[in-house]
Each structure stands twice: as C-alpha cells, then as structure tokens.
mmCIF file of C-alpha atoms and ligand atoms in Angstrom:
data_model
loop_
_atom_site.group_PDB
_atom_site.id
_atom_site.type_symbol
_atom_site.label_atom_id
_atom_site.label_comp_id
_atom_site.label_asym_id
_atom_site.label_seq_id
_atom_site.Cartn_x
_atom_site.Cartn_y
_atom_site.Cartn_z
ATOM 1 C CA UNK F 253 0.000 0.000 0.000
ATOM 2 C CA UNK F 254 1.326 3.772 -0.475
ATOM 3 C CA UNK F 255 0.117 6.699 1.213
ATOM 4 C CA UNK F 256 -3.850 7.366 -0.327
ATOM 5 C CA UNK F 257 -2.896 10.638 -2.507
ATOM 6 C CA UNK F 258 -4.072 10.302 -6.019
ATOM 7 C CA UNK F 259 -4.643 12.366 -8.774
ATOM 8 C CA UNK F 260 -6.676 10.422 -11.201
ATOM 9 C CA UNK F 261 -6.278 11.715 -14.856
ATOM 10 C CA UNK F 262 -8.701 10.558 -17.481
ATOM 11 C CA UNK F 263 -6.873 10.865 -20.978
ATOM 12 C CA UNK F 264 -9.930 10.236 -22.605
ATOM 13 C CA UNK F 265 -11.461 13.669 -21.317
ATOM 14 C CA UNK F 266 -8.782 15.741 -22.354
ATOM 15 C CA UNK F 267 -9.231 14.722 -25.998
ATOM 16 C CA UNK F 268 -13.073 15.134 -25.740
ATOM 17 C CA UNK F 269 -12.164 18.895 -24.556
ATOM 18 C CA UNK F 270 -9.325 19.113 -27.449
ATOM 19 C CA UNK F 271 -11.700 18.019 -29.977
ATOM 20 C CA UNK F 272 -14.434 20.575 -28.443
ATOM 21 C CA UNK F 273 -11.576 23.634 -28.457
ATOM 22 C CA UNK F 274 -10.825 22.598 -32.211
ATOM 23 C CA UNK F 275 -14.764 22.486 -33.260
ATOM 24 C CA UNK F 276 -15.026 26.169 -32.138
ATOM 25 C CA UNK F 277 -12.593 27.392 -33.729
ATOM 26 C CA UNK F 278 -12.528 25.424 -36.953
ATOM 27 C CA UNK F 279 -11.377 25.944 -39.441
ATOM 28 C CA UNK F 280 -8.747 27.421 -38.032
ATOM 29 C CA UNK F 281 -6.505 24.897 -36.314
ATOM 30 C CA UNK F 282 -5.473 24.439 -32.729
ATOM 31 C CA UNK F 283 -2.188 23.932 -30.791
ATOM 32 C CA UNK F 284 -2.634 21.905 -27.413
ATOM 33 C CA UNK F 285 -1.289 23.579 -25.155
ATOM 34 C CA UNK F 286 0.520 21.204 -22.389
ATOM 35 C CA UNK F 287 3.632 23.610 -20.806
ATOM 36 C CA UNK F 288 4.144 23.063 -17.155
ATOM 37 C CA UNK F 289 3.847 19.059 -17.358
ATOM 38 C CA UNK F 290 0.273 19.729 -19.248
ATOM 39 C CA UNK F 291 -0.930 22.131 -16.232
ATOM 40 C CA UNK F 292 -0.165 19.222 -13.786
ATOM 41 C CA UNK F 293 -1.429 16.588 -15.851
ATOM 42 C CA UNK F 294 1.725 14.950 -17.348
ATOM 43 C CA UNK F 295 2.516 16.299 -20.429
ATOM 44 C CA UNK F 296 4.338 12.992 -21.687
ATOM 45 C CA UNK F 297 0.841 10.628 -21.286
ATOM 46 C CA UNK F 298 -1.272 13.932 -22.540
ATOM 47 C CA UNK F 299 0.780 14.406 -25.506
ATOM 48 C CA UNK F 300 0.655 10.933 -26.038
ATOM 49 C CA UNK F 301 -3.329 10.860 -25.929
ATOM 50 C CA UNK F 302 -3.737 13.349 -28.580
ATOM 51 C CA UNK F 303 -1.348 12.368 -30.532
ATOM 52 C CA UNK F 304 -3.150 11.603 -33.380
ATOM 53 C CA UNK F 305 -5.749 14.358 -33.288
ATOM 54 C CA UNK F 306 -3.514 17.421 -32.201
ATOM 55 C CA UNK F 307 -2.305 19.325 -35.103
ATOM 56 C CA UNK F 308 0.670 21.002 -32.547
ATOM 57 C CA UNK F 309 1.855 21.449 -29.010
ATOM 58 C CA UNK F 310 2.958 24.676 -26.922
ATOM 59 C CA UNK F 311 5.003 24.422 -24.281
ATOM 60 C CA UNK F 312 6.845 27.132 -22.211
ATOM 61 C CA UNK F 313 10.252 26.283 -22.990
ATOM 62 C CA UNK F 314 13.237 23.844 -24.541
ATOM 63 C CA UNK F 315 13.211 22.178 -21.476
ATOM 64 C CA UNK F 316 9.752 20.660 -21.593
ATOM 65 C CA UNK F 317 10.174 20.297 -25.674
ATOM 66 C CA UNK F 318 12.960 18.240 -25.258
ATOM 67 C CA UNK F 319 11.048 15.614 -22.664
ATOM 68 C CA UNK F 320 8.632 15.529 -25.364
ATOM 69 C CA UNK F 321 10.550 14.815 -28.685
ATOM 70 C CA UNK F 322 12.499 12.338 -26.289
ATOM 71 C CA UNK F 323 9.352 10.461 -25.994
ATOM 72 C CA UNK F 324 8.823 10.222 -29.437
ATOM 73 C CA UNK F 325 6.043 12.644 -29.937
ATOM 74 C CA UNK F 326 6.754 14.301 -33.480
ATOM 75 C CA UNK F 327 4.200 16.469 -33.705
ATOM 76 C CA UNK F 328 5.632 20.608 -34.173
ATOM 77 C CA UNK F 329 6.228 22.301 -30.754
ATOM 78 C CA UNK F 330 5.537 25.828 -30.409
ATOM 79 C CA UNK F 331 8.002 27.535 -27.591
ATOM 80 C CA UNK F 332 6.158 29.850 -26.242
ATOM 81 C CA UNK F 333 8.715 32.049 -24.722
ATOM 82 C CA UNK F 334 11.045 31.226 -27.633
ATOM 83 C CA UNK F 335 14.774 31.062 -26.802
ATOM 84 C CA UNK F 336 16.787 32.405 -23.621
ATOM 85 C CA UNK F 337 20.220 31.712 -25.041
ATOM 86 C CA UNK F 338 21.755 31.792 -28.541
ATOM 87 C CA UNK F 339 23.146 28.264 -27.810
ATOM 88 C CA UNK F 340 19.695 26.593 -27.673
ATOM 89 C CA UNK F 341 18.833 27.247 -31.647
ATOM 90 C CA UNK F 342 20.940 24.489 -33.178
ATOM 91 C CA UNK F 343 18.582 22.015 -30.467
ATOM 92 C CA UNK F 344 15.478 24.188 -32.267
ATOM 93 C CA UNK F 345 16.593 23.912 -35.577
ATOM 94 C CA UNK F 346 17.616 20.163 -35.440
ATOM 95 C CA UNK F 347 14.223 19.086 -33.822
ATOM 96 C CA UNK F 348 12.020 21.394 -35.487
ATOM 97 C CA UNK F 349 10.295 23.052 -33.028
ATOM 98 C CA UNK F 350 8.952 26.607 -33.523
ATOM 99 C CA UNK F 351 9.477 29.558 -32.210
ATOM 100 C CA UNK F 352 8.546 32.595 -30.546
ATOM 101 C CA UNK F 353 10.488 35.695 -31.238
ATOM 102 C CA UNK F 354 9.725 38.696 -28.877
ATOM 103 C CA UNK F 355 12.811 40.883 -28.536
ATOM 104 C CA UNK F 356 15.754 42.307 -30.773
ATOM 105 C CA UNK F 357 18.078 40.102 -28.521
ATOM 106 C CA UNK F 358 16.432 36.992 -29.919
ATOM 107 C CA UNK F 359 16.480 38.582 -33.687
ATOM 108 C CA UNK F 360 20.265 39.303 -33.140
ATOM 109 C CA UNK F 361 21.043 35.779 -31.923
ATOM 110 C CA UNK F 362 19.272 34.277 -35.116
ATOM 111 C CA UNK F 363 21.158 36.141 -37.187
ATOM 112 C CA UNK F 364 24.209 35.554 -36.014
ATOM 113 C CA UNK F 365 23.565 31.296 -35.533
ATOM 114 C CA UNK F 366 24.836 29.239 -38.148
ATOM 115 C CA UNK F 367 21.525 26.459 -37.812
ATOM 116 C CA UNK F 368 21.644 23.732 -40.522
ATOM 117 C CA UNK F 369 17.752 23.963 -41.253
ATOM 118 C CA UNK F 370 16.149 27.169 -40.904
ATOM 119 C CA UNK F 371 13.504 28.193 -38.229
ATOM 120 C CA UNK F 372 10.038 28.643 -37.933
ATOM 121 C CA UNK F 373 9.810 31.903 -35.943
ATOM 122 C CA UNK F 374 6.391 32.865 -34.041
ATOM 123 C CA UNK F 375 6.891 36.820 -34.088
ATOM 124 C CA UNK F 376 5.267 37.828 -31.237
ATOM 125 C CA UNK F 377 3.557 41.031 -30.693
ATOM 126 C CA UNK F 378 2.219 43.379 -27.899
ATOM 127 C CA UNK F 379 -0.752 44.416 -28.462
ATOM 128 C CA UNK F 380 -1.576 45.652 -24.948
ATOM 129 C CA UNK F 381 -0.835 43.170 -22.746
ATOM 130 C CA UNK F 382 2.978 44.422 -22.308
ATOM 131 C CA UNK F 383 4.521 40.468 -21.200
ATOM 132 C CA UNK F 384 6.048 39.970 -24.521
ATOM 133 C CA UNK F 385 6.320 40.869 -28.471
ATOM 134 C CA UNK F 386 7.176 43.656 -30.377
ATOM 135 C CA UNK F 387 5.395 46.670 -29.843
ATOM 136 C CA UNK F 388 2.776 47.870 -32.816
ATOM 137 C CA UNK F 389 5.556 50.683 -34.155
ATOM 138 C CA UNK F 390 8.369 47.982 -34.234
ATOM 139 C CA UNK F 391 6.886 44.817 -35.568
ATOM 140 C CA UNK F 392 6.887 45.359 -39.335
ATOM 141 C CA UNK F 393 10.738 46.533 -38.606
ATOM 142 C CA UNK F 394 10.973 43.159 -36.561
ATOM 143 C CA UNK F 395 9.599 40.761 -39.185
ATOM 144 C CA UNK F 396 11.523 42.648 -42.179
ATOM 145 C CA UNK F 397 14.740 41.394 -40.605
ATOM 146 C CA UNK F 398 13.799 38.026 -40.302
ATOM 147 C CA UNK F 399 12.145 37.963 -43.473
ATOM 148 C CA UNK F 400 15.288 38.233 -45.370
ATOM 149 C CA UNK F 401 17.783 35.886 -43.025
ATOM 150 C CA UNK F 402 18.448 32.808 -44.066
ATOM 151 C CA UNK F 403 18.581 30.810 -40.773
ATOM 152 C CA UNK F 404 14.510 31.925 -41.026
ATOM 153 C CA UNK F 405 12.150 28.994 -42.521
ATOM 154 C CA UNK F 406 8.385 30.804 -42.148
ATOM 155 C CA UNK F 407 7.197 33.518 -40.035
ATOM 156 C CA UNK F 408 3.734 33.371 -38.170
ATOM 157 C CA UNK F 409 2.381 36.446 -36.552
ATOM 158 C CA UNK F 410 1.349 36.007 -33.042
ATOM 159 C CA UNK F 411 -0.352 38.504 -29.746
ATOM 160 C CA UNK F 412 -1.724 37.177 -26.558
ATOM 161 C CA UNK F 413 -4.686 38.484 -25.069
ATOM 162 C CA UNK F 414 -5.020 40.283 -21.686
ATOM 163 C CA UNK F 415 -8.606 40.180 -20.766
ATOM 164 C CA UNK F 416 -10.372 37.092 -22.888
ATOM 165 C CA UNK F 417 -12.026 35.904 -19.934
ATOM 166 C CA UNK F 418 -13.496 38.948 -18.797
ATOM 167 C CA UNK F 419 -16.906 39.140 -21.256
ATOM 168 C CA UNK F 420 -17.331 42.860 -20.391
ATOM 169 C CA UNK F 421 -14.188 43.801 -21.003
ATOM 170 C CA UNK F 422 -13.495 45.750 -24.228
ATOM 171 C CA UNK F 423 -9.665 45.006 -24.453
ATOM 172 C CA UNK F 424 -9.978 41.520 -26.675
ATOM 173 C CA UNK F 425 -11.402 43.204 -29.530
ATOM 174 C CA UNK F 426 -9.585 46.606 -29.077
ATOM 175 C CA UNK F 427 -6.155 44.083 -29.067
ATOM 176 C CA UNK F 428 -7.789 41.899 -31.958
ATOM 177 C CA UNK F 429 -8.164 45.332 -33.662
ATOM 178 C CA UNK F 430 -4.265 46.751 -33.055
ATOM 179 C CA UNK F 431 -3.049 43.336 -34.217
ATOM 180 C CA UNK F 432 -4.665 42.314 -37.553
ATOM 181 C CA UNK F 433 -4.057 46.392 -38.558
ATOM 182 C CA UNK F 434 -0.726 45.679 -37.409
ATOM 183 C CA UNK F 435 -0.100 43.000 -39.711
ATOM 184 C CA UNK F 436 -1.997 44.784 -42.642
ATOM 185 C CA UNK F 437 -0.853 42.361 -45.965
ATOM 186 C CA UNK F 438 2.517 41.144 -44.505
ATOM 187 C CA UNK F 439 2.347 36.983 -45.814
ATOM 188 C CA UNK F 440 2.054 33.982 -42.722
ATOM 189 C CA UNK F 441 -0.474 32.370 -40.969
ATOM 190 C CA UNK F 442 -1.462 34.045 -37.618
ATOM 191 C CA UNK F 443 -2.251 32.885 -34.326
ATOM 192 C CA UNK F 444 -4.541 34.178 -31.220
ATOM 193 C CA UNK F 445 -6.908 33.139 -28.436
ATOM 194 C CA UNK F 446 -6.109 30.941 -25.192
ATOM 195 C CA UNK F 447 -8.959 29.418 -24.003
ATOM 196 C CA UNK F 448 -11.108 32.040 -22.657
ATOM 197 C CA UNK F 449 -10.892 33.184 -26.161
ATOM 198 C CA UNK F 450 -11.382 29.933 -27.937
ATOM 199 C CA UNK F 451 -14.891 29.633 -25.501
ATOM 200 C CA UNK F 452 -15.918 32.924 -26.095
ATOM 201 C CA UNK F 453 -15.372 32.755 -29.674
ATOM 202 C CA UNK F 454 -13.634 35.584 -30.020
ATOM 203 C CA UNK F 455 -11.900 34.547 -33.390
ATOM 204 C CA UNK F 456 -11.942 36.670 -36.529
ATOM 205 C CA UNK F 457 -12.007 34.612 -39.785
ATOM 206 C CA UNK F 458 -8.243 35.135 -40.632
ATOM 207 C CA UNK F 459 -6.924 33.295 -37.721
ATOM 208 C CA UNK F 460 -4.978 29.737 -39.043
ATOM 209 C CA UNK F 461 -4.023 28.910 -35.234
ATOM 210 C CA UNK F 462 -5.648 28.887 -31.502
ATOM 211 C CA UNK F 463 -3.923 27.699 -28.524
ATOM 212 C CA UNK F 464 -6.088 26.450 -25.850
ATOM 213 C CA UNK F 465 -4.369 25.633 -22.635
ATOM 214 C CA UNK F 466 -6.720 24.891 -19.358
ATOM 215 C CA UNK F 467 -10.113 24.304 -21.177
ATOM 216 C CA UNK F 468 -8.597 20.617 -22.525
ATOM 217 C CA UNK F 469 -8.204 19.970 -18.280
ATOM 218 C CA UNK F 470 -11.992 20.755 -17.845
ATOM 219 C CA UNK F 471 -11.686 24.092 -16.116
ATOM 220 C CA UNK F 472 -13.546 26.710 -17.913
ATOM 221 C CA UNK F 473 -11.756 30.304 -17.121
ATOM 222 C CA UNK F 474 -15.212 31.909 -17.840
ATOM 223 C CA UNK F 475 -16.953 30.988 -14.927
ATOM 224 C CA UNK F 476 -20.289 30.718 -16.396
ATOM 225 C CA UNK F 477 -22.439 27.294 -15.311
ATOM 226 C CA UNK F 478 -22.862 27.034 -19.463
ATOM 227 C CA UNK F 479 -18.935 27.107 -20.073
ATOM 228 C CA UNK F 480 -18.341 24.817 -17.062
ATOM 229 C CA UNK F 481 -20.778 22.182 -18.279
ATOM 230 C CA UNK F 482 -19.286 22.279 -21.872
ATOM 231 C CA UNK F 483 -16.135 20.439 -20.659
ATOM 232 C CA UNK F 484 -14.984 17.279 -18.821
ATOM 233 C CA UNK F 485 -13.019 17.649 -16.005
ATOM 234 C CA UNK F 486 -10.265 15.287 -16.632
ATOM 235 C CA UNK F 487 -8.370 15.510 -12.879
ATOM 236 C CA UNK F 488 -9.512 14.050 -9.452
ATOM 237 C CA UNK F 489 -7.584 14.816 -6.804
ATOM 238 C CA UNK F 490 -8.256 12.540 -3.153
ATOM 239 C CA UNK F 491 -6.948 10.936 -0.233
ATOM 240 C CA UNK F 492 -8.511 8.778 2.043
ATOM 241 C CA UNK F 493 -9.405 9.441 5.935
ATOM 242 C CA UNK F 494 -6.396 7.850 7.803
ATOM 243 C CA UNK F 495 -7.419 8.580 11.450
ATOM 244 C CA UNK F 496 -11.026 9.719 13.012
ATOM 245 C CA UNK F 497 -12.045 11.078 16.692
ATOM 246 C CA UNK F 498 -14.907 12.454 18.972
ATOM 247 C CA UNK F 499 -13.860 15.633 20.399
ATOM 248 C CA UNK F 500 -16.022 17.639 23.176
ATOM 249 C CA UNK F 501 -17.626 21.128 22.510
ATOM 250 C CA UNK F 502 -15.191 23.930 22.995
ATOM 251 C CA UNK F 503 -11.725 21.785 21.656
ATOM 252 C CA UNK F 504 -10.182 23.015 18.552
ATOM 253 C CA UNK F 505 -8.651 21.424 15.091
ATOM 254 C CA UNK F 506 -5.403 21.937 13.791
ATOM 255 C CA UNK F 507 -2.917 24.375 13.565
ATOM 256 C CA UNK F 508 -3.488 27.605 15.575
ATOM 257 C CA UNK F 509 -6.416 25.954 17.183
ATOM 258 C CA UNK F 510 -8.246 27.651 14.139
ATOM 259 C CA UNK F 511 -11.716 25.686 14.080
ATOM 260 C CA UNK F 512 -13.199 25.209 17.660
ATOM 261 C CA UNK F 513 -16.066 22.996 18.258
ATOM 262 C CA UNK F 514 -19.463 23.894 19.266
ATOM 263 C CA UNK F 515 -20.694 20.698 19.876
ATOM 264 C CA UNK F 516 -19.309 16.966 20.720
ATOM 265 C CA UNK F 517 -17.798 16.125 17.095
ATOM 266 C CA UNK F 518 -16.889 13.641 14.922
ATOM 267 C CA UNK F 519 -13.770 14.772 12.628
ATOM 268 C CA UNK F 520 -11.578 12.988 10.543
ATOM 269 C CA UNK F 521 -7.425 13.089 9.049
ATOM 270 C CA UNK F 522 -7.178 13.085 5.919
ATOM 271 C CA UNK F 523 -3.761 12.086 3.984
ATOM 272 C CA UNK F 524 -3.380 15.352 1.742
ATOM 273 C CA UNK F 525 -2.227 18.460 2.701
ATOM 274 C CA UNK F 526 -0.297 21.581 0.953
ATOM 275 C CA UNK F 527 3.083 19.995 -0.217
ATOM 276 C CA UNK F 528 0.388 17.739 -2.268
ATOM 277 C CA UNK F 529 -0.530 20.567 -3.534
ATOM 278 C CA UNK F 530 -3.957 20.973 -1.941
ATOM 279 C CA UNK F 531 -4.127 24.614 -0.797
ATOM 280 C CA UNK F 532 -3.179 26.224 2.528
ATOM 281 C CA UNK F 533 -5.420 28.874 1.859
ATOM 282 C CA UNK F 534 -8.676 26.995 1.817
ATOM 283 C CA UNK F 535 -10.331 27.563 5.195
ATOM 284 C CA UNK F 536 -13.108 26.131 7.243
ATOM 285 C CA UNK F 537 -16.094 25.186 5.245
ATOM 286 C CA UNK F 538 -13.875 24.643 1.855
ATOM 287 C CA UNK F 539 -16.363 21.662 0.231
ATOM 288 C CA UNK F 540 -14.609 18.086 0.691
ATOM 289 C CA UNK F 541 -16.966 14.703 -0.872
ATOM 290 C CA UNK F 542 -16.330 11.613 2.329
ATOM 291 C CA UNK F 543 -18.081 8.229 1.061
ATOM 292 C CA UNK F 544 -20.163 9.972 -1.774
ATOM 293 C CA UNK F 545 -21.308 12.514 0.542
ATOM 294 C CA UNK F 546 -20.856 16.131 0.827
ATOM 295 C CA UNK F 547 -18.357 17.278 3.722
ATOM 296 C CA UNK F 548 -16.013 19.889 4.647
ATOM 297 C CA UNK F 549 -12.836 21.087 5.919
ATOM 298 C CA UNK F 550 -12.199 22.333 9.427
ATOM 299 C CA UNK F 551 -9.262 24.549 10.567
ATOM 300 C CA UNK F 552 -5.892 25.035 9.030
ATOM 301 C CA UNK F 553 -4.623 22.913 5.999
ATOM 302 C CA UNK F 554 -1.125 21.330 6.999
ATOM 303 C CA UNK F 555 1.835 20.167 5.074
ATOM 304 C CA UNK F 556 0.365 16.696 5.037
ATOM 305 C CA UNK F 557 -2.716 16.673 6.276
ATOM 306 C CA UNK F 558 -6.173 18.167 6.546
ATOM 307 C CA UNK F 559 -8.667 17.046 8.738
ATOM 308 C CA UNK F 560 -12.481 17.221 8.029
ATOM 309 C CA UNK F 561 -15.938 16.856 9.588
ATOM 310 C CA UNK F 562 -17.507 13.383 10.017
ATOM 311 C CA UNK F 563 -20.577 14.146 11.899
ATOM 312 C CA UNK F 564 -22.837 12.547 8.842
ATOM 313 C CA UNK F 565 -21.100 9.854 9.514
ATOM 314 C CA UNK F 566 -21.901 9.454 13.332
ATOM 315 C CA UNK F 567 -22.060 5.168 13.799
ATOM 316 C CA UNK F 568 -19.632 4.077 11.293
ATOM 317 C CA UNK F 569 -15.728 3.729 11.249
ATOM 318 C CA UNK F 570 -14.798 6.205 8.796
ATOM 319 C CA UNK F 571 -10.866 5.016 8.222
ATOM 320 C CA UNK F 572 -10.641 4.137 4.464
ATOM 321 C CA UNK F 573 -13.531 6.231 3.268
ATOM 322 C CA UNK F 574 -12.473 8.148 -0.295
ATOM 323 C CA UNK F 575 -12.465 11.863 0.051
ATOM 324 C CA UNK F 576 -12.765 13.719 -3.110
ATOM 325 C CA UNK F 577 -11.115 17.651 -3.161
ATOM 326 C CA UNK F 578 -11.519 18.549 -6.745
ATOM 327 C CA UNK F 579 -12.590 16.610 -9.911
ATOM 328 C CA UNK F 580 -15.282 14.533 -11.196
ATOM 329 C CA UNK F 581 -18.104 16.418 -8.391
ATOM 330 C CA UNK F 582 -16.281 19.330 -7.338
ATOM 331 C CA UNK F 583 -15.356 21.589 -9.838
ATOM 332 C CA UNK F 584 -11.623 22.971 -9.171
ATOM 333 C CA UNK F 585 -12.897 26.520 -9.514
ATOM 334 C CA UNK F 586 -14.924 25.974 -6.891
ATOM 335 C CA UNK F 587 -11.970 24.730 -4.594
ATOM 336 C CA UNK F 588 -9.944 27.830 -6.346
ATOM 337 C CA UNK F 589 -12.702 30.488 -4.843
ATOM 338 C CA UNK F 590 -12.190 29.437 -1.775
ATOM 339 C CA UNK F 591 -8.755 29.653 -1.787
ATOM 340 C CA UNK F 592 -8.241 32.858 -3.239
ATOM 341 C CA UNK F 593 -6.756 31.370 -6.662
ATOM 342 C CA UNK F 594 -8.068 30.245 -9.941
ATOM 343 C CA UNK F 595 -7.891 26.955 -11.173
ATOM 344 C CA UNK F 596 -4.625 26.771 -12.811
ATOM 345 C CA UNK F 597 -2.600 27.263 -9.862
ATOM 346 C CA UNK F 598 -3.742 24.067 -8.391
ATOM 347 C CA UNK F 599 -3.914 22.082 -11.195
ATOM 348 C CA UNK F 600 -0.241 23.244 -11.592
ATOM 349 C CA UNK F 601 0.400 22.802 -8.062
ATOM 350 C CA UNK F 602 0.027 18.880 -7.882
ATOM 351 C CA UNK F 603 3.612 17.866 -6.366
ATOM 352 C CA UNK F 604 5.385 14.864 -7.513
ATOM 353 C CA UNK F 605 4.924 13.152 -3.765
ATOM 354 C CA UNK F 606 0.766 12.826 -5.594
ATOM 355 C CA UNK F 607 0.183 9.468 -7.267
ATOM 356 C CA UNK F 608 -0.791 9.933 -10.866
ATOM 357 C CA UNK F 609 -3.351 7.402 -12.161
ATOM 358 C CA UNK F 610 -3.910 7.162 -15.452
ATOM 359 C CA UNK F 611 -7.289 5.708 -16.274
ATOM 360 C CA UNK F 612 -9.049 6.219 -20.366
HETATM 361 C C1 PLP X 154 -0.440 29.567 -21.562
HETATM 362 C C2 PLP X 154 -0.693 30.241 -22.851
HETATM 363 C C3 PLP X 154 -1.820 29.908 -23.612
HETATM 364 C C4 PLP X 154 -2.930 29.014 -23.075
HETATM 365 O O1 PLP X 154 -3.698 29.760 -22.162
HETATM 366 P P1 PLP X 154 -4.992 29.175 -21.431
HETATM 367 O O2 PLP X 154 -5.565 30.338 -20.709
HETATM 368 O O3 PLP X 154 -4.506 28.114 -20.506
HETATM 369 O O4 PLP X 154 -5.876 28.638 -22.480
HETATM 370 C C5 PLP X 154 -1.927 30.441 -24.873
HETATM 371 N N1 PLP X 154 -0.987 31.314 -25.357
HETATM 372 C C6 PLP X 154 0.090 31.678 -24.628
HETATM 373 C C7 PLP X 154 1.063 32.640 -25.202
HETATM 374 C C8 PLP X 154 0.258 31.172 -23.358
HETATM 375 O O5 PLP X 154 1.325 31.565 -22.632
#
C-alpha cells in the first residue's frame, strides 16, 4: 500500500475537450497547449493521448520540448517564450520546433547562428498586454529582418490576449483590432486566443491557429455554469481518511487551534495536505466529498494533512472512506474560490509526492 494521494487523470477527457476547443474554432486549427507538465497533468501521457488528433503542441520552454521529442512525440512544438540563449537554436533547428520571437536580442542571436535547417519563428507582438512581443511601431521593422535571413524557414504572426475571460471587457477586440491592422498584408499564418478566447469565440475569420491551454483539463476560465458544463473535467484529486475522533464542545482542530467545536464532534485526518498541492489557503467550510457525501474542511490545511468533519457519519468507522477535493463532483474553480486562486494554480500545483493514475 502507499500513502492514499491520487490524482486520477482521465486521458480520454482531455481529448473530448481538445476536440471541443478545435470544433469552435474550426477551421482554423489548434495547438494543445501542455507547458508546465500539461498544467499538472503529465505532459508525456497527454501528448501521447492526442497524438493523433492534435495538429501542434505549446510548451513554455526547450526544457519541456525536449522531454517531449524524447518520448517520441513528433508532432511541431511551439516555444512559447522562444529562446533564452543563442546556444539553444541548433537544439530548435535540429528538432524542429517553432518559435517565438519577442525581442531584438532573440532577432540578433538568429542572425548571427549558423543552424543547418532554418527556423520557424512565431513573431510575437504586444498588443496591450505588455509580457512579450514587439510593440505595434516595431513589428513590421521586426519581421523585415527576419524575413530576409536565411537561418529563417516561415514567419507566423502572433499577440496574446489580456482580458479574454473577462466578457465585459473591451480590451480583446480593441487588441484583436491593433493586431490584424498591425499586420496589414505582410504573408504567414497568424495565431490568437487561449482558451477564454477559444470559448468565447472571439476569433476573426483570418486566424490559421488557436492555442487552448486549461479548457482541454476541464476548467472553464469563464466561470459561467454554461462554459463549465461544456467540458470534462479530466483531474480528481483525493486521499482517504487515515485517522477519526470524537472531540467535546469547545476543543479546537489543527494548527493555531483555528476551528473550535461547538458541539461533541466527529472529525476525521485526511492524507493530503499543501506539499500535495492541496491549498493552505482553503479555510473552514472549503467543500470536501467523504463516502459519496458532501463534507467539509475544518481549521488550518497542513503540510500533510487536513482534517475534516464526520458528523454525517456518526455510527460508522470512517478510516478508508475516499475523500474527493476537486474533480469529477467538485469543480476545481470551486476549490480555487475558496482559496483565493483560480484553477490553474492548483492544477499546476500537484507535487510529484501525488500518485498519478492514469485511467481512459
Ligand atoms: C499559456 C498560454 C496559452 C494558453 O492559455 P490558457 O488560458 O490556458 O488557455 C496560450 N498562449 C500563450 C502565449 C500562453 O502563454
């Protein structure tokens, strides 16, 4: 037996969400995006599972590229923060992975590598956001010097959007607007809209390429009921309940003695705490599922353990019984809320220590 903390990851969802991301956007096409171990999911066995619908994958950086084309997935990779250092193009170049180009430093670099096949460069713009890209007044100088290099394959036009999943915000179309002006007639396919984008539609015709990131893990980042039901959450994250107790009204749970007993009370440990990744800043009343039924947590989370209430559970021994924190019946924006965060962060935030089970 190993210690009861699982995150169970079905492959089979992510696809379903891939092939939804790619429907809503058709025709244009869609690069999964799986950087940061596929937002906690494993980008090796998620890469694997789309393997033969995904028409690309983004990742962050040559790091997580190079895990990938060692595991045999062939597919192009996109980097999204391109290159840090000059001497990482010849591993671009020989493994074909594309691209992004945001600053003159990268440009300069290019130009001065001697790569045996030429680039595919994602020129990157900043159309408001101000991360990365070339501002609107430098781009066409920008893509006019890599147009003419010869360590350059193809150039693709690229911006990121600041506010896609705010629906009342005017800055998507206003940075829509800036870019495709921007661009005007220069040749190459272009490229917008993460997720929030991709859900909200918020594609003009002329785009060849989306990149969808968290929708493919189930987590809408429009919280609307209507966006949440449209995907499949493809993480769930438990533990079991490792030690139970009665305490008397007026004792306390936990660190800090946070939680304090009104009544005599059944409570539960539970094998999961933050260095799982489960968050510290969940408090009492954060939404747990013990046995099927709806629970939740009392006091302070610790490193390695939480403990929860048990009251519904007053005659029977408890030790065993699944707890569920996120997943298949609580949505992890849910969990986020009441941690202050947003569902990324702990879907990112899964630590190695947490079993991953792979079910299709
Ligand atoms: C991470 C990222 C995405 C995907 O964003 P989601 O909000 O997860 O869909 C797309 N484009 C760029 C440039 C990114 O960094």
């Amino acid at each position: 037996m190993a210690r009861p903390a699982t995150a169970v990851i079905k492959l089979s969802a992510i696809k379903q969400n891939y092939l939804y991301a790619k429907s809503l956007a058709t025709p244009a096409k869609a690069i999964a995006t799986i950087k940061a171990n596929a937002y906690g999911h494993g980008a090796i066995q998620v890469a694997n599972e789309l393997s033969d619908v995904a028409d690309a994958f983004a990742v962050a950086c040559i790091e997580e590229a190079k895990e990938l084309r060692d595991a045999g997935i062939e597919q192009p990779i996109l980097l999204l923060e391109g290159f840090f250092t000059a001497d990482e193009l010849t591993y671009i170049s020989e493994y074909n992975l594309w691209c992004v180009v945001h600053s003159q430093y990268q440009i300069d670099a290019i130009k001065q590598s001697n790569v045996q096949k030429p680039i595919n460069v994602w020129l990157k713009m900043d159309t408001g956001m101000h991360r990365l890209g070339f501002l609107p007044k430098q781009y066409a100088n920008a893509w006019q010097q890599l147009e003419k290099v010869a360590q350059v394959n193809s150039l693709t036009h690229m911006t990121h959007f600041s506010s896609a999943d705010d629906l009342s915000s005017l800055r998507t179309q206003q940075q829509t607007e800036l870019f495709l002006e921007t661009v005007g007639d220069l040749p190459g396919d272009i490229s917008i809209a993460n997720s929030s984008a991709v859900l909200s539609k918020a594609m003009p015709d002329r785009v060849q390429w989306v990149r969808p990131g968290i929708m493919l893990y189930g987590s809408s980042p429009i919280d609307t009921p209507e966006m949440a039901k449209s995907l499949a959450p493809a993480m769930t994250f438990k533990a079991k309940v490792i030690s139970e107790r009665i305490i008397e009204a007026g004792e306390c749970v936990g660190y800090n003695a946070l939680w304090e007993a009104d009544k005599p009370s059944k409570i539960g440990t539970v094998s999961i705490g933050y260095a799982d990744g489960y968050p510290r800043h969940a408090g009492t009343g954060t939404p747990v599922l013990v046995n099927g039924q709806k629970s939740q947590l009392l006091g302070r989370v610790a490193m390695d353990m939480i403990m929860i209430d048990l009251s519904m559970f007053e005659d029977q021994d408890c030790i065993g019984y699944e707890v569920e924190f996120w997943g298949d019946n609580i949505p992890v924006n849910e969990i986020a809320q009441c941690a202050d965060t947003i569902g990324y962060t702990l879907l990112c935030g899964i630590s190695r220590r947490v079993n991953k089970q792979y079910v299709k």
